[in-house]
Coordinates of C-alpha atoms and ligand atoms in Angstrom, one line a residue:
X23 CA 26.2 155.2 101.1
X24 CA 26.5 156.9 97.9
X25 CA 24.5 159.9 97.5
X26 CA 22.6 158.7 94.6
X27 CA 21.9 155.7 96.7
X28 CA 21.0 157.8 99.4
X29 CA 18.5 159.8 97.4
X30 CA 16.9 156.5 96.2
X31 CA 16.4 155.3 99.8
X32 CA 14.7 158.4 100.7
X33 CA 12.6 158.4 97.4
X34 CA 11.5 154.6 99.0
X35 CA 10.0 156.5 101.9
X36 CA 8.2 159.0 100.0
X37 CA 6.6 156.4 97.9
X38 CA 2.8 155.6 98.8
X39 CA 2.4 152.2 100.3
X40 CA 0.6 150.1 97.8
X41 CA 2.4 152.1 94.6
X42 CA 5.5 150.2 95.8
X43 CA 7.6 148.6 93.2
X44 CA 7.7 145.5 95.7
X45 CA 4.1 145.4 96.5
X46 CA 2.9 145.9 92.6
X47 CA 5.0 142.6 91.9
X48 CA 4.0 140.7 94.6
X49 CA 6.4 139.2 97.6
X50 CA 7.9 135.8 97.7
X51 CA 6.6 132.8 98.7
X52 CA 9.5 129.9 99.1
X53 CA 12.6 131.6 98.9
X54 CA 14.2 135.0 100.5
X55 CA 14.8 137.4 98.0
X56 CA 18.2 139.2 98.2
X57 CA 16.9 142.3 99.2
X58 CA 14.7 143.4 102.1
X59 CA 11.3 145.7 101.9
X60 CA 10.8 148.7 104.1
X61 CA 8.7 147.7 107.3
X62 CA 5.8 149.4 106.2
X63 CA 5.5 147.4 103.3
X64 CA 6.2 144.1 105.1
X65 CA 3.3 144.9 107.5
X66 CA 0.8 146.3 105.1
X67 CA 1.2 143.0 103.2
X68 CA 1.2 140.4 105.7
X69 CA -1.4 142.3 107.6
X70 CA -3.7 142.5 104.2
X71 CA -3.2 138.7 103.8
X72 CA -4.6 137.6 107.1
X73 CA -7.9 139.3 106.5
X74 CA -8.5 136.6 104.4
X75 CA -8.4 134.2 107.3
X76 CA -11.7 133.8 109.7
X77 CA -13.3 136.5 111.9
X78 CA -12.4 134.9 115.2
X79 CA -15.4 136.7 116.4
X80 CA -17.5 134.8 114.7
X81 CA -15.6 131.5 115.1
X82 CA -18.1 129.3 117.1
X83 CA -15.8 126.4 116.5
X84 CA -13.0 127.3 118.7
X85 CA -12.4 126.8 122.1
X86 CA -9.9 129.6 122.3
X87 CA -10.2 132.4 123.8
X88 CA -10.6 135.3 121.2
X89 CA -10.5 138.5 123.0
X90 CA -8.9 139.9 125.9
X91 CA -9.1 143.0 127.7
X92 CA -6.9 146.1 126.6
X93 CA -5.0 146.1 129.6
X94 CA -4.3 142.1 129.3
X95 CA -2.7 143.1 125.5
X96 CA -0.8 145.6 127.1
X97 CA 1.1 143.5 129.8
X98 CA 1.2 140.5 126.8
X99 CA 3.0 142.9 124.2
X100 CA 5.4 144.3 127.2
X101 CA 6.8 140.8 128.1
X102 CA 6.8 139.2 124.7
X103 CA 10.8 139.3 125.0
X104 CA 10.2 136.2 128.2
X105 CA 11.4 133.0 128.0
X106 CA 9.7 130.8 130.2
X107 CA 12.4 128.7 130.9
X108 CA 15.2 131.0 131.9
X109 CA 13.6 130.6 135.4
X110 CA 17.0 132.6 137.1
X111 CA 16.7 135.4 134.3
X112 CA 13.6 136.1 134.9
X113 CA 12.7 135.0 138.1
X114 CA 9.3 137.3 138.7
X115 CA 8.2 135.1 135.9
X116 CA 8.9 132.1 137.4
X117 CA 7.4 133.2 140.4
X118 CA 3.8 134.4 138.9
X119 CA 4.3 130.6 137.2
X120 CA 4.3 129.0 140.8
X121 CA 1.3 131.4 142.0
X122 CA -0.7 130.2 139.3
X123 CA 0.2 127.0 139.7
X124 CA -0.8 127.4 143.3
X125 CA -3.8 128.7 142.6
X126 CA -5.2 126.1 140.3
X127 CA -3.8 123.9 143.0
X128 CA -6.3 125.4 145.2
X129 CA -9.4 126.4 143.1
X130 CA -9.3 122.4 142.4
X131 CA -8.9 121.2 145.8
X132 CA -5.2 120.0 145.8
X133 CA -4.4 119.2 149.7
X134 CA -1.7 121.0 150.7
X135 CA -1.6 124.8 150.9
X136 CA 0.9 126.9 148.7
X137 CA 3.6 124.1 147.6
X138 CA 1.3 122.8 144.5
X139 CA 3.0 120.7 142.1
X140 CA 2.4 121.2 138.5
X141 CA 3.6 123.6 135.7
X142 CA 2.5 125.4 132.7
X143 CA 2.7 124.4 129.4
X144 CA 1.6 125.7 125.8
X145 CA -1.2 123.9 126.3
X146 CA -3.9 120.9 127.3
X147 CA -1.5 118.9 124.5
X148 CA 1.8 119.1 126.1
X149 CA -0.2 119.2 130.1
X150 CA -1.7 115.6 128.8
X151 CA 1.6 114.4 127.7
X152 CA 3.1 115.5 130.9
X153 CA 0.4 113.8 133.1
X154 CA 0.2 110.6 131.1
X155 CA 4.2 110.5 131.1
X156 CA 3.3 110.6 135.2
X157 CA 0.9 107.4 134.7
X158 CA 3.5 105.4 132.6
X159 CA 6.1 105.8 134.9
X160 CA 3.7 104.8 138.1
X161 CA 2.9 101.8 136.5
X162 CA 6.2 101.0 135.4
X163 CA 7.0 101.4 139.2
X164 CA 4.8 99.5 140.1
X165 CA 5.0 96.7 138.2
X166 CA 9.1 96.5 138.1
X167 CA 8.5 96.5 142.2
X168 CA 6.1 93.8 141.9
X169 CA 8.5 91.8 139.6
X170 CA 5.9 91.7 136.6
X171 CA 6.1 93.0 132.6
X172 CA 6.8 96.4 131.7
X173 CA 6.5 96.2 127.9
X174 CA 2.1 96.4 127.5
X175 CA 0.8 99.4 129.4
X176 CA -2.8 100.9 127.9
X177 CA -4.9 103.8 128.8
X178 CA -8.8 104.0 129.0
X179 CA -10.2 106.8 127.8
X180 CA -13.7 107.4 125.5
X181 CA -13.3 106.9 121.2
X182 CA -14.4 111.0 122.2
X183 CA -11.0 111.7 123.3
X184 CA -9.1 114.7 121.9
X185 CA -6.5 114.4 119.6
X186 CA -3.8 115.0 121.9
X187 CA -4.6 111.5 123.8
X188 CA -3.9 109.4 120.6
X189 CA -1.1 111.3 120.2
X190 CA 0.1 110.5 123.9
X191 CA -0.6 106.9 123.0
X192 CA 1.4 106.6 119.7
X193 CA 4.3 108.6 121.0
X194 CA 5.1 107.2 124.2
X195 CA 3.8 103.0 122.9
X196 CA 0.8 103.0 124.6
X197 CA -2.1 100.8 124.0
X198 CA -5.3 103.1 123.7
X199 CA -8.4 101.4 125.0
X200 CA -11.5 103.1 123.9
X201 CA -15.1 102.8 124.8
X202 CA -16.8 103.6 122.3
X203 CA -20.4 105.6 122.0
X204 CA -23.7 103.8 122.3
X205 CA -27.0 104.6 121.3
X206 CA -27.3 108.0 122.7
X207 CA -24.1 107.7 125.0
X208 CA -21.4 109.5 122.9
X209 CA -18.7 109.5 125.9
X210 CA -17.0 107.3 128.5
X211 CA -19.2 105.6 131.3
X212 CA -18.0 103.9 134.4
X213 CA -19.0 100.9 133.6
X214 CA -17.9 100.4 130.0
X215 CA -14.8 102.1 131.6
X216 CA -14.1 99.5 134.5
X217 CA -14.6 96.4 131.7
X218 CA -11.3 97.7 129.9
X219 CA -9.0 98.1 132.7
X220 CA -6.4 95.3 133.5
X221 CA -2.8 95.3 135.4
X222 CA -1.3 97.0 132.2
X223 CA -3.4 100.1 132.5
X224 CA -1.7 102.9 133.2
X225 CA -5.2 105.5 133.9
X226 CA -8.3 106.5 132.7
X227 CA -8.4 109.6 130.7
X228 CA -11.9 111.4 132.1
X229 CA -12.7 114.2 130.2
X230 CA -14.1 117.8 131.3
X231 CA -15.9 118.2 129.2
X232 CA -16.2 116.5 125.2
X233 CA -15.3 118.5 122.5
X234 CA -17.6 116.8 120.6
X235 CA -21.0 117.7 122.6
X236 CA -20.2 119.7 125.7
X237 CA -20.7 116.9 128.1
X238 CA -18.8 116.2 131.9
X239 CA -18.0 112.7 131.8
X240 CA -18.8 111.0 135.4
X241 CA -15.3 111.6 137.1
X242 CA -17.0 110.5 140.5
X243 CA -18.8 107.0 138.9
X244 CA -15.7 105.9 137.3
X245 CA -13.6 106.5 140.7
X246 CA -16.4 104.4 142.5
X247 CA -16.2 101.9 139.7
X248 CA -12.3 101.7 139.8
X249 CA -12.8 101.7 143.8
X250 CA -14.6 98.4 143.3
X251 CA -11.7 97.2 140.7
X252 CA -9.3 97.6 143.2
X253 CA -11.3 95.9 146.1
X254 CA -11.9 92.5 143.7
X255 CA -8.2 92.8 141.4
X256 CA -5.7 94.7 143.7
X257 CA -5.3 97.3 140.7
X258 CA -4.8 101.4 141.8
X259 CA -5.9 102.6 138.8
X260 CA -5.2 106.4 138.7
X261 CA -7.6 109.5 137.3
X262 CA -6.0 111.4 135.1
X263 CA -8.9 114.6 133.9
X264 CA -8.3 116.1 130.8
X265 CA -10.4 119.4 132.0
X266 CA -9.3 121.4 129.0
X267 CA -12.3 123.5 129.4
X268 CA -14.1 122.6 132.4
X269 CA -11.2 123.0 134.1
X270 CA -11.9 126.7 134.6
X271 CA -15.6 126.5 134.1
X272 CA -16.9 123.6 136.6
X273 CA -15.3 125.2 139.4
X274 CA -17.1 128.3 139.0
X275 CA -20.5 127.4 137.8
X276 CA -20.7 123.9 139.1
X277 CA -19.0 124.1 142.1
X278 CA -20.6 121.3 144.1
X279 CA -19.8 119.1 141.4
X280 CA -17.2 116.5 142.5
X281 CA -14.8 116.0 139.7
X282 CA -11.2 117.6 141.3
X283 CA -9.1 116.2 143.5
X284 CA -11.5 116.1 146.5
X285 CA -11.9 112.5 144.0
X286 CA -9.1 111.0 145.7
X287 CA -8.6 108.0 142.8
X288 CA -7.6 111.8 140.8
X289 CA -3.9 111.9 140.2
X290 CA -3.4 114.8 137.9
X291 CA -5.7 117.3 135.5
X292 CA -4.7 119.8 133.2
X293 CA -6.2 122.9 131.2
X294 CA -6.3 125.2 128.4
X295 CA -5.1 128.5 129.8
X296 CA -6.2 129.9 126.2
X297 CA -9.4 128.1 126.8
X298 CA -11.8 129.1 129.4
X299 CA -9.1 130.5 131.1
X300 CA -9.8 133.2 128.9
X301 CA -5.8 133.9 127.8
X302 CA -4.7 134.5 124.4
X303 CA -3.2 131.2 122.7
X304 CA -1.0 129.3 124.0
X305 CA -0.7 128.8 127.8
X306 CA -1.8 125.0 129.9
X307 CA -1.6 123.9 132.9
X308 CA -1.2 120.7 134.5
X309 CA -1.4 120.2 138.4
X310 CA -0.7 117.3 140.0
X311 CA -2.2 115.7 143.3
X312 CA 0.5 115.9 145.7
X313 CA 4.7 115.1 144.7
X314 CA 4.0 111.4 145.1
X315 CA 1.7 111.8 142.0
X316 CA 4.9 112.8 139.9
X317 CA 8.2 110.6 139.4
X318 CA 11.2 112.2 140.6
X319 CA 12.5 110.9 137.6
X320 CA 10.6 113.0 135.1
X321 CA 11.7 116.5 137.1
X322 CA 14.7 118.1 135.7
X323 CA 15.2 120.9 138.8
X324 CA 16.6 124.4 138.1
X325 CA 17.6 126.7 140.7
X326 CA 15.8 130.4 140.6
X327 CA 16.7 133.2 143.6
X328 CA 18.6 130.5 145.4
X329 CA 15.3 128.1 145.3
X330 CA 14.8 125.0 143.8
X331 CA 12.4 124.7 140.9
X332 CA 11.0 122.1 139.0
X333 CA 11.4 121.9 135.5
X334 CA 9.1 119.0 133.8
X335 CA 8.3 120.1 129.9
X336 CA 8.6 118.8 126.7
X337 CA 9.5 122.2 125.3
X338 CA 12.5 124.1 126.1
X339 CA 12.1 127.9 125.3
X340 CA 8.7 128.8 125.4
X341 CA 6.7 132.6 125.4
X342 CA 6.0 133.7 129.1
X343 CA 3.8 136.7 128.4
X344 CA 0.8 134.1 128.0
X345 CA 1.8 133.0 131.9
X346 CA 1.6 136.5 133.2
X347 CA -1.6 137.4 131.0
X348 CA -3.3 134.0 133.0
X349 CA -2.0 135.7 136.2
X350 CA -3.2 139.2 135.0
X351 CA -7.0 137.6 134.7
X352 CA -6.6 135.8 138.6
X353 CA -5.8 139.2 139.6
X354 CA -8.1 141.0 137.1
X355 CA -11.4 139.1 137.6
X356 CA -11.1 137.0 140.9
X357 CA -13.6 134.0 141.7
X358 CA -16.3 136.4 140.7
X359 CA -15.2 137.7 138.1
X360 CA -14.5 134.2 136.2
X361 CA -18.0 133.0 137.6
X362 CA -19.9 136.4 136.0
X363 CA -18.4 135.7 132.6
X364 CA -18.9 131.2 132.8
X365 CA -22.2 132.0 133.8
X366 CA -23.1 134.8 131.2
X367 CA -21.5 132.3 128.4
X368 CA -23.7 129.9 129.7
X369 CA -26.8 131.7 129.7
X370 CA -26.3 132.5 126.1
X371 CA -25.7 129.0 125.7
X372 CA -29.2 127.5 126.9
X373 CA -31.0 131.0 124.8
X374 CA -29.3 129.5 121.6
X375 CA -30.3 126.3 122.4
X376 CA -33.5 126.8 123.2
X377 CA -34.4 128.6 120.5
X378 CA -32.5 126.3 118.1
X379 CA -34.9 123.6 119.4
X380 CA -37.9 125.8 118.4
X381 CA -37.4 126.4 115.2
X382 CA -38.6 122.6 114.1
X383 CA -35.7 121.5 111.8
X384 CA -34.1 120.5 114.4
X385 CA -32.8 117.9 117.7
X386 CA -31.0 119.1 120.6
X387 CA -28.0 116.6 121.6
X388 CA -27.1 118.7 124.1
X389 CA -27.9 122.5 125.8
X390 CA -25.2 123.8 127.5
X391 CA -25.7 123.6 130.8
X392 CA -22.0 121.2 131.3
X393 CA -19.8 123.4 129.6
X394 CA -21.6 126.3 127.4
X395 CA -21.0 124.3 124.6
X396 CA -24.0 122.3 122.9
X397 CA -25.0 120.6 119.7
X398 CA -27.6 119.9 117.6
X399 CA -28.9 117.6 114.7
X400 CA -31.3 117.0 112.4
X401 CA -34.5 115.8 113.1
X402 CA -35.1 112.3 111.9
X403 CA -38.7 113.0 110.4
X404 CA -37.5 116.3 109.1
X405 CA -34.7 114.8 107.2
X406 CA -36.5 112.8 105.4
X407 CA -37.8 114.9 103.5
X408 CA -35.1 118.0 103.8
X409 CA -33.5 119.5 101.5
X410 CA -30.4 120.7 103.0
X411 CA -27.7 118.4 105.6
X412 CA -25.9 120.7 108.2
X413 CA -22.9 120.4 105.7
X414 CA -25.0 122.8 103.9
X415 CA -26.2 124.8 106.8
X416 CA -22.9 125.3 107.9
X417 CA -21.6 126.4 104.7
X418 CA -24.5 128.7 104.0
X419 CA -24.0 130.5 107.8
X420 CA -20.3 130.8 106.6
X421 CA -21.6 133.2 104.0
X422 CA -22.6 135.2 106.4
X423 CA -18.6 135.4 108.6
X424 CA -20.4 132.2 111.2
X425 CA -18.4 129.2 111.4
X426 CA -20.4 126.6 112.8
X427 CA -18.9 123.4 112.0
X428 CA -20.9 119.9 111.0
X429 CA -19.5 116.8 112.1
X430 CA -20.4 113.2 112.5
X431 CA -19.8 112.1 116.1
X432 CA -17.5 109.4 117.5
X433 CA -16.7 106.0 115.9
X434 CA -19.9 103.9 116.4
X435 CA -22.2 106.8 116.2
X436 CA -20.5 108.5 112.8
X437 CA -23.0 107.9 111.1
X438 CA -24.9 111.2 113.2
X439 CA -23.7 114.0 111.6
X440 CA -24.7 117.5 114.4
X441 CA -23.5 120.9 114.7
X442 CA -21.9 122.4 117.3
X443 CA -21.7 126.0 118.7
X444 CA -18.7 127.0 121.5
X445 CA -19.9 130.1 123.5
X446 CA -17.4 132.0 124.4
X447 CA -16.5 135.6 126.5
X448 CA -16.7 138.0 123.2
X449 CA -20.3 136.2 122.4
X450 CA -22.9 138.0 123.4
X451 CA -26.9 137.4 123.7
X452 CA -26.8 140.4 121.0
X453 CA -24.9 138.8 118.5
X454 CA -26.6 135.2 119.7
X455 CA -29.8 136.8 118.3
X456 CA -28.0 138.1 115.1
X457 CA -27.0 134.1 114.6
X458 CA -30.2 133.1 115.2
X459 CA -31.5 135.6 112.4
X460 CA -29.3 134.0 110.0
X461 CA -29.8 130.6 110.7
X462 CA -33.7 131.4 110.5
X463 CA -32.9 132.9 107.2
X464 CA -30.9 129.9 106.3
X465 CA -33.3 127.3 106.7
X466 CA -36.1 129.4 104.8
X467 CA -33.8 129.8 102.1
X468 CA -33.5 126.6 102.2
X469 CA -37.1 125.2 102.6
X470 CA -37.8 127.2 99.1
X471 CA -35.4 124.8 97.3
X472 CA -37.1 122.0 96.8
X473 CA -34.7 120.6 94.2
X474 CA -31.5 121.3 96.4
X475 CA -30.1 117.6 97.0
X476 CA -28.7 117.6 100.6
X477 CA -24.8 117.4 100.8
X478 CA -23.4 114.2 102.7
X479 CA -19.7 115.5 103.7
X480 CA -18.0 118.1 104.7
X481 CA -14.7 120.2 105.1
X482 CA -12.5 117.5 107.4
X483 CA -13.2 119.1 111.5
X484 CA -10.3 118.5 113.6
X485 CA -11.4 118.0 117.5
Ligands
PLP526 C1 -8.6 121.5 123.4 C2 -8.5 120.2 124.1 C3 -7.3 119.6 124.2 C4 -6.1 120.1 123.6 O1 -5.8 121.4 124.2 P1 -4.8 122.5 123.5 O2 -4.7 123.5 124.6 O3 -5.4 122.9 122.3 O4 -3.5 121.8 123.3 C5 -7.2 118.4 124.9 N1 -8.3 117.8 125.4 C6 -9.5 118.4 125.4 C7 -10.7 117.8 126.0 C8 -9.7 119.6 124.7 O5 -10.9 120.2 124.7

């Protein structure tokens, strides 16, 4: 380096951050320039940028877990350099992988005691493609063995499903099935569930619980009502449970609730690690019964330390510092530890809720005592004569950091629009009260314009 050169690059260093010729022009947006920026600058300006996105803090929309101990970011930001899949590079990684696996295994009742079957994943999406992967290749099993069609599976499931489960259906040609909501019934019932099965159904998709109001759906009902299928039709219809959340809150706060694999109809369930498994985005699970419950077929097996492991994932390389921080909180909080936080989230819940239904403006759908995740609406007499939507309220709390998202519920019912409020570890009764301040405030300020003309849609919410 010349010395002028040299002197230039030291002047660089010297030069206070946001005086910086490159941050004074600004950086580019669709193309690499041809030279670099000092790392400073890089940070200050990518760091500055995504202040502008939401407090997570005061995201009440998300599932996801937005905080994590000090210790948990520690061990997260030591292993960041893990690939998940070089199981015989790094094999203690695998192994933690297996123990979790095992111990999902056993917190949901799997028979068997330390040879689970099941992996992780980067989350409830890729876990519910795995599982319904499982189903299709059952039933095509099945049927090929019985000497009948292969080309018309379908899967039942509620029109509340989650994203992930029409994506399942498109990807891997799939009929979806649906029952849809009714009257006050906004998810799947046993019943309505039994009606849509036939010999090309591959499962029924229960879900713990709906992202769209909080709700268990009946895991035990529609076992009992596919029981009764099977006595009249011949059909084994399998359970798969999408437990994204209730996966890791039923077991702790509902624990004599029957939903696991003490159902014996249940094949397979999955979770959000990131969810209420209360690790950083993204890490799933999916656990399956017993090996019968997954087609050698689907496995791909890799040997670590000499072993044999399976390797069933739709990703290759994948982050395995969100494996070890799920492993960190097993260790970290125990049985106890998870049930003291599920419970506290859900005592914050039912306070919300509660005093969301005093406040007059307003009908509870749900409270919070499933998962600690309720919703409200409008009252019908109120609206009438209202002057605000919850398009409105939601925008006005977002004034204030809240996101609280409006939304009309599932086909048949989309025409009642609620609001819904995810409790989660970081929310506590404090801040609850600080909410219900503002929405208080909301509503007066509301209640004062008379002239305001209610607002009838809102930014597009994504369940
Ligand atoms: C969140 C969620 C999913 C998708 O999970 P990701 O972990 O975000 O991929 C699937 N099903 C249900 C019921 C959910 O709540």
């Amino acid at each position: 380096m010349s010395r002028k050169k040299n002197r230039d690059a030291a002047a660089g260093e010297l030069v206070p951050t946001y005086a910086a010729r490159e941050l004074a022009t600004g950086v580019p947006k669709h193309r690499m320039n041809e030279e670099g920026m000092a790392p400073r600058l890089a940070y200050q300006v990518i760091h500055d940028e995504l202040r502008l996105d939401g407090f997570s803090l005061l995201n009440l929309a998300t599932f996801v877990t937005t905080w994590m101990e000090p210790e948990a970011e520690k061990l997260i930001s030591e292993t960041l350099d893990k690939n998940m899949i070089d199981k015989d590079e790094y094999p203690q990684t695998a192994e933690i992988e297996k123990r979790c696996v095992n111990i999902l295994g056993n917190l949901w009742h799997a028979p068997g005691d330390g040879d689970a079957v099941g992996t992780s994943t980067i989350g409830s999406s890729e876990a519910c493609m795995l599982g319904g992967m499982a189903m299709k290749w059952r039933w095509r099993e099945r049927q090929r063995a019985a000497g009948k069609p292969t080309d018309r599976p379908n899967l039942v499931m509620g029109a509340n499903t989650q994203v992930c489960w029409h994506k399942f259906c498109r990807y891997w040609d799939v009929e979806p099935r649906e029952v849809t909501a009714e009257g006050d019934r906004f998810t799947l019932n046993a019943e309505e569930a039994a009606k849509l099965v036939d010999e090309n159904t591959i499962g029924v998709v229960v879900i713990m619980g709906s992202t769209f109001d909080g709700t268990y759906e009946p895991v035990a009902k529609v076992a009992k009502a596919l029981d009764a299928v099977q006595e009249k039709e011949g059909w084994d219809i399998p359970i798969h449970v999408d437990g994204a959340s209730g996966g890791f809150v039923a077991p702790f706060i509902q624990p004599d609730l029957e939903w696991d694999f003490r159902v014996p109809r249940v094949q397979s369930i999955n979770t959000s690690g990131h969810k209420y498994g209360l690790v950083y985005p993204g890490v799933g699970w999916v656990v399956f019964r017993d090996q019968a419950a997954l087609p050698d077929e689907l496995v791909f097996h890799v040997s670590y330390l000499g072993g044999d492991m399976i390797d069933f994932s739709i990703n290759f390389s994948r982050p395995g510092n969100q494996v070890i921080a799920q492993y960190y909180n097993f260790l970290r909080l125990g049985l106890d530890g998870y049930a003291r936080i599920q419970q506290a989230c859900q005592d914050v819940a039912l306070h919300l809720s509660g005093e969301i239904a005093k406040m007059g403006p307003f009908r509870l759908i749900t409270k919070g005592d499933d998962l600690p995740v309720f919703c409200w609406t409008m009252d019908e007499t109120y609206a009438k004569s209202a002057s605000f939507s919850l398009y409105d309220l939601a925008e006005k709390l977002r004034e204030r950091g809240w996101l609280v998202p409006a939304y009309p519920m599932p086909e048949n019912r989309g025409d009642l629009v609620v609001q819904r409020i995810v409790v989660k570890e970081d929310f506590s009764r404090d801040l609850a009260d600080r909410l219900l301040e503002d929405l208080r405030r909301a509503v007066a300020y509301f209640e004062s314009q008379t002239g305001h003309t209610p607002k009838s849609e809102g930014s597009h919410f994504h369940h």
